[in-house]
PDB file of C-alpha atoms in Angstrom:
ATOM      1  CA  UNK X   1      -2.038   7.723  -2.202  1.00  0.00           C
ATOM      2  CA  UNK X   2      -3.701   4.589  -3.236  1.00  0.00           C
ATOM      3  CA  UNK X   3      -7.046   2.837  -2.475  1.00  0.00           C
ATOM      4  CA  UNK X   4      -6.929  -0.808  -2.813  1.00  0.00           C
ATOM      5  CA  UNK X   5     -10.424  -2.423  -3.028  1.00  0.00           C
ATOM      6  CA  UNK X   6     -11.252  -6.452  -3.569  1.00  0.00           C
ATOM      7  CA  UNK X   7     -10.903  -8.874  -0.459  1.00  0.00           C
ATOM      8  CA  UNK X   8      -7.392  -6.998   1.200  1.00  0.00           C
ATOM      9  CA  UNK X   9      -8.733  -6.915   5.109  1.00  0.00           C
ATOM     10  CA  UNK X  10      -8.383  -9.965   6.984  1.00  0.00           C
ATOM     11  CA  UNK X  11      -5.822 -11.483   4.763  1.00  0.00           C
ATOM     12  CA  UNK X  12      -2.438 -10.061   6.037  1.00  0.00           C
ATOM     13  CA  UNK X  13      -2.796  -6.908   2.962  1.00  0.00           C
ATOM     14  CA  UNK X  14      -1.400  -4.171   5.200  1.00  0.00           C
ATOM     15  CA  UNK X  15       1.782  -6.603   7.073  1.00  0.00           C
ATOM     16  CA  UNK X  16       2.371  -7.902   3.133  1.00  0.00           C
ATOM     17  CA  UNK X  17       2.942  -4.319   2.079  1.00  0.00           C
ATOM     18  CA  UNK X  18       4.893  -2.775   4.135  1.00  0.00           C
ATOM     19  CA  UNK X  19       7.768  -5.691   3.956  1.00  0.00           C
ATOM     20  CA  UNK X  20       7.253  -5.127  -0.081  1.00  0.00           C
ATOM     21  CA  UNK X  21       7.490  -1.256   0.752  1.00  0.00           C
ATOM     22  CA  UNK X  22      10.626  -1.748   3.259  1.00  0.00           C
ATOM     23  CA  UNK X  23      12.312  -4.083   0.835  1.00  0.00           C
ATOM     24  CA  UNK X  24      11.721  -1.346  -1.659  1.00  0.00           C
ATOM     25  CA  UNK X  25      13.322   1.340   0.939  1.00  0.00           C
ATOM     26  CA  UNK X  26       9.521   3.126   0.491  1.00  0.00           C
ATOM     27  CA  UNK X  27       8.412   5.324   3.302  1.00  0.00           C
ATOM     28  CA  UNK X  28       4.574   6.103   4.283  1.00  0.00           C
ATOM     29  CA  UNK X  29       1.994   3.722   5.490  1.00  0.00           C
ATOM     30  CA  UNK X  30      -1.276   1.098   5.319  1.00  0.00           C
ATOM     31  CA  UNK X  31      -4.537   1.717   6.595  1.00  0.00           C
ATOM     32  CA  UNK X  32      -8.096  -0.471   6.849  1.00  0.00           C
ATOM     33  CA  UNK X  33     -10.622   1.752   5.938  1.00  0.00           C
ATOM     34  CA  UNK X  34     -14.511   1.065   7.311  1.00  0.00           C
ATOM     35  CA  UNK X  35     -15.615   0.600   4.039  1.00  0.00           C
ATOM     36  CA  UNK X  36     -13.344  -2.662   3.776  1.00  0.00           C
ATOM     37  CA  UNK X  37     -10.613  -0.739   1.146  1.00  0.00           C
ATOM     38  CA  UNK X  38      -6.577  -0.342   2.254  1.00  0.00           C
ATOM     39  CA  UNK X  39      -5.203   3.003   1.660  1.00  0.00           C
ATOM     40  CA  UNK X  40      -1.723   2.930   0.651  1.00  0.00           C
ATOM     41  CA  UNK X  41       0.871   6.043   0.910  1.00  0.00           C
ATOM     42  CA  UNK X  42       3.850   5.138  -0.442  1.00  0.00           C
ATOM     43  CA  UNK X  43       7.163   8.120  -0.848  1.00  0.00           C
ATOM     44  CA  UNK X  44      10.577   7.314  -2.125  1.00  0.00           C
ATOM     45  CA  UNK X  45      12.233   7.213  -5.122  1.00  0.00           C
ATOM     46  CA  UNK X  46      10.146   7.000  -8.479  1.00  0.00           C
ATOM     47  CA  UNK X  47      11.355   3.702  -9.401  1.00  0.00           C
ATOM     48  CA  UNK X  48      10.392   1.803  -6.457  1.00  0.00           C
ATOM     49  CA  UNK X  49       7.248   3.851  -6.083  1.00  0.00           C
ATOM     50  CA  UNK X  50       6.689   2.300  -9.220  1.00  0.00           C
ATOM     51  CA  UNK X  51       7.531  -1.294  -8.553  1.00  0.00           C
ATOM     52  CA  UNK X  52       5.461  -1.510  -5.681  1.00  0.00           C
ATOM     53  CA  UNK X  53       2.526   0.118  -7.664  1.00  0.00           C
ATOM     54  CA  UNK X  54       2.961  -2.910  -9.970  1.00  0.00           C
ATOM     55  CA  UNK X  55       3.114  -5.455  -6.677  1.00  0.00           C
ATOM     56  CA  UNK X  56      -0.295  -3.048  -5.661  1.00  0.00           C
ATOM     57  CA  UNK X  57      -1.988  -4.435  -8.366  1.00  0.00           C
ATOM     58  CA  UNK X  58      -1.855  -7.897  -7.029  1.00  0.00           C
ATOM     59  CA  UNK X  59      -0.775  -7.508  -3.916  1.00  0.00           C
ATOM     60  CA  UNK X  60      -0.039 -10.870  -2.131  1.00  0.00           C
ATOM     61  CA  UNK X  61      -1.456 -14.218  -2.716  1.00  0.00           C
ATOM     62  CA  UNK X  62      -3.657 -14.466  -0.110  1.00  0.00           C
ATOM     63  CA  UNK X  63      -5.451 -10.925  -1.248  1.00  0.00           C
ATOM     64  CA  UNK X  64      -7.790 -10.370  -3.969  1.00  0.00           C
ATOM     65  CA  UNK X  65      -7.381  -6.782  -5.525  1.00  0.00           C
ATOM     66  CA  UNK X  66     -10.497  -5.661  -7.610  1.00  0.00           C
ATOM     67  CA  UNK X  67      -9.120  -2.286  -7.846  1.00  0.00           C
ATOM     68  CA  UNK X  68      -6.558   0.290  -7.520  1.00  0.00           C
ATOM     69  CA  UNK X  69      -7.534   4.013  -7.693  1.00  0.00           C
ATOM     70  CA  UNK X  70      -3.584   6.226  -7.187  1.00  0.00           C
ATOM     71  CA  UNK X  71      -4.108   9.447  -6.504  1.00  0.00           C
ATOM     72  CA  UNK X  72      -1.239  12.195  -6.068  1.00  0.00           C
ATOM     73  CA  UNK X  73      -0.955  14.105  -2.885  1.00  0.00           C
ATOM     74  CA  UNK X  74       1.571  15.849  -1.324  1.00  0.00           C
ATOM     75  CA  UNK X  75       4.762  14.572   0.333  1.00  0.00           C
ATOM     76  CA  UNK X  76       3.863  13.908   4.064  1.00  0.00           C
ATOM     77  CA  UNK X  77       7.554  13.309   4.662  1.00  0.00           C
ATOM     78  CA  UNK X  78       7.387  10.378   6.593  1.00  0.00           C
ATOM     79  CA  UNK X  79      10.126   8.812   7.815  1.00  0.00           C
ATOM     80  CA  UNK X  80       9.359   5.004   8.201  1.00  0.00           C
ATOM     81  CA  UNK X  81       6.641   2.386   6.510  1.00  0.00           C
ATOM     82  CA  UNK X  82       3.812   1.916   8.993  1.00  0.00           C
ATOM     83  CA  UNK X  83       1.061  -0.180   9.255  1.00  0.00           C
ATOM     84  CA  UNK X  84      -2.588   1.987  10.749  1.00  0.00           C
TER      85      UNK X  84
END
């Protein structure tokens, strides 16, 4: 799981990453939190779990990432990339 924190609400974040997750064939989802932070889960294969960490860092243009915290956490076996 990751928290993304820096100007990611209001700026397309969540719709940005899951096409970069679905192009990736990534399963899990993207969430607002209150506290203005996205919360990523992302499941697949380790290569594109990577990739799209990398893309996390940045995340689209019209974002502004300050941070990224990744924590592990068990699979939630999800089938499908969603946006919460």
């Amino acid at each position: 799981m990751c928290l993304v924190e820096g100007c990611v609400q209001g700026v397309g974040f969540r719709y940005y990453t899951q096409q970069e997750a679905l192009k990736r064939g990534l399963s899990g989802y993207a969430k607002n939190l209150v506290d203005g932070r996205v919360e990523v889960l992302i499941e697949g294969e380790l290569s594109a779990i990577s990739a799209m960490l990398v893309w996390l860092e940045t995340g689209p243009r019209t974002a502004t990432v300050e941070s990224l915290k990744i924590d592990q956490v068990p699979c939630a076996n999800v089938s499908e990339f969603r946006t919460l």
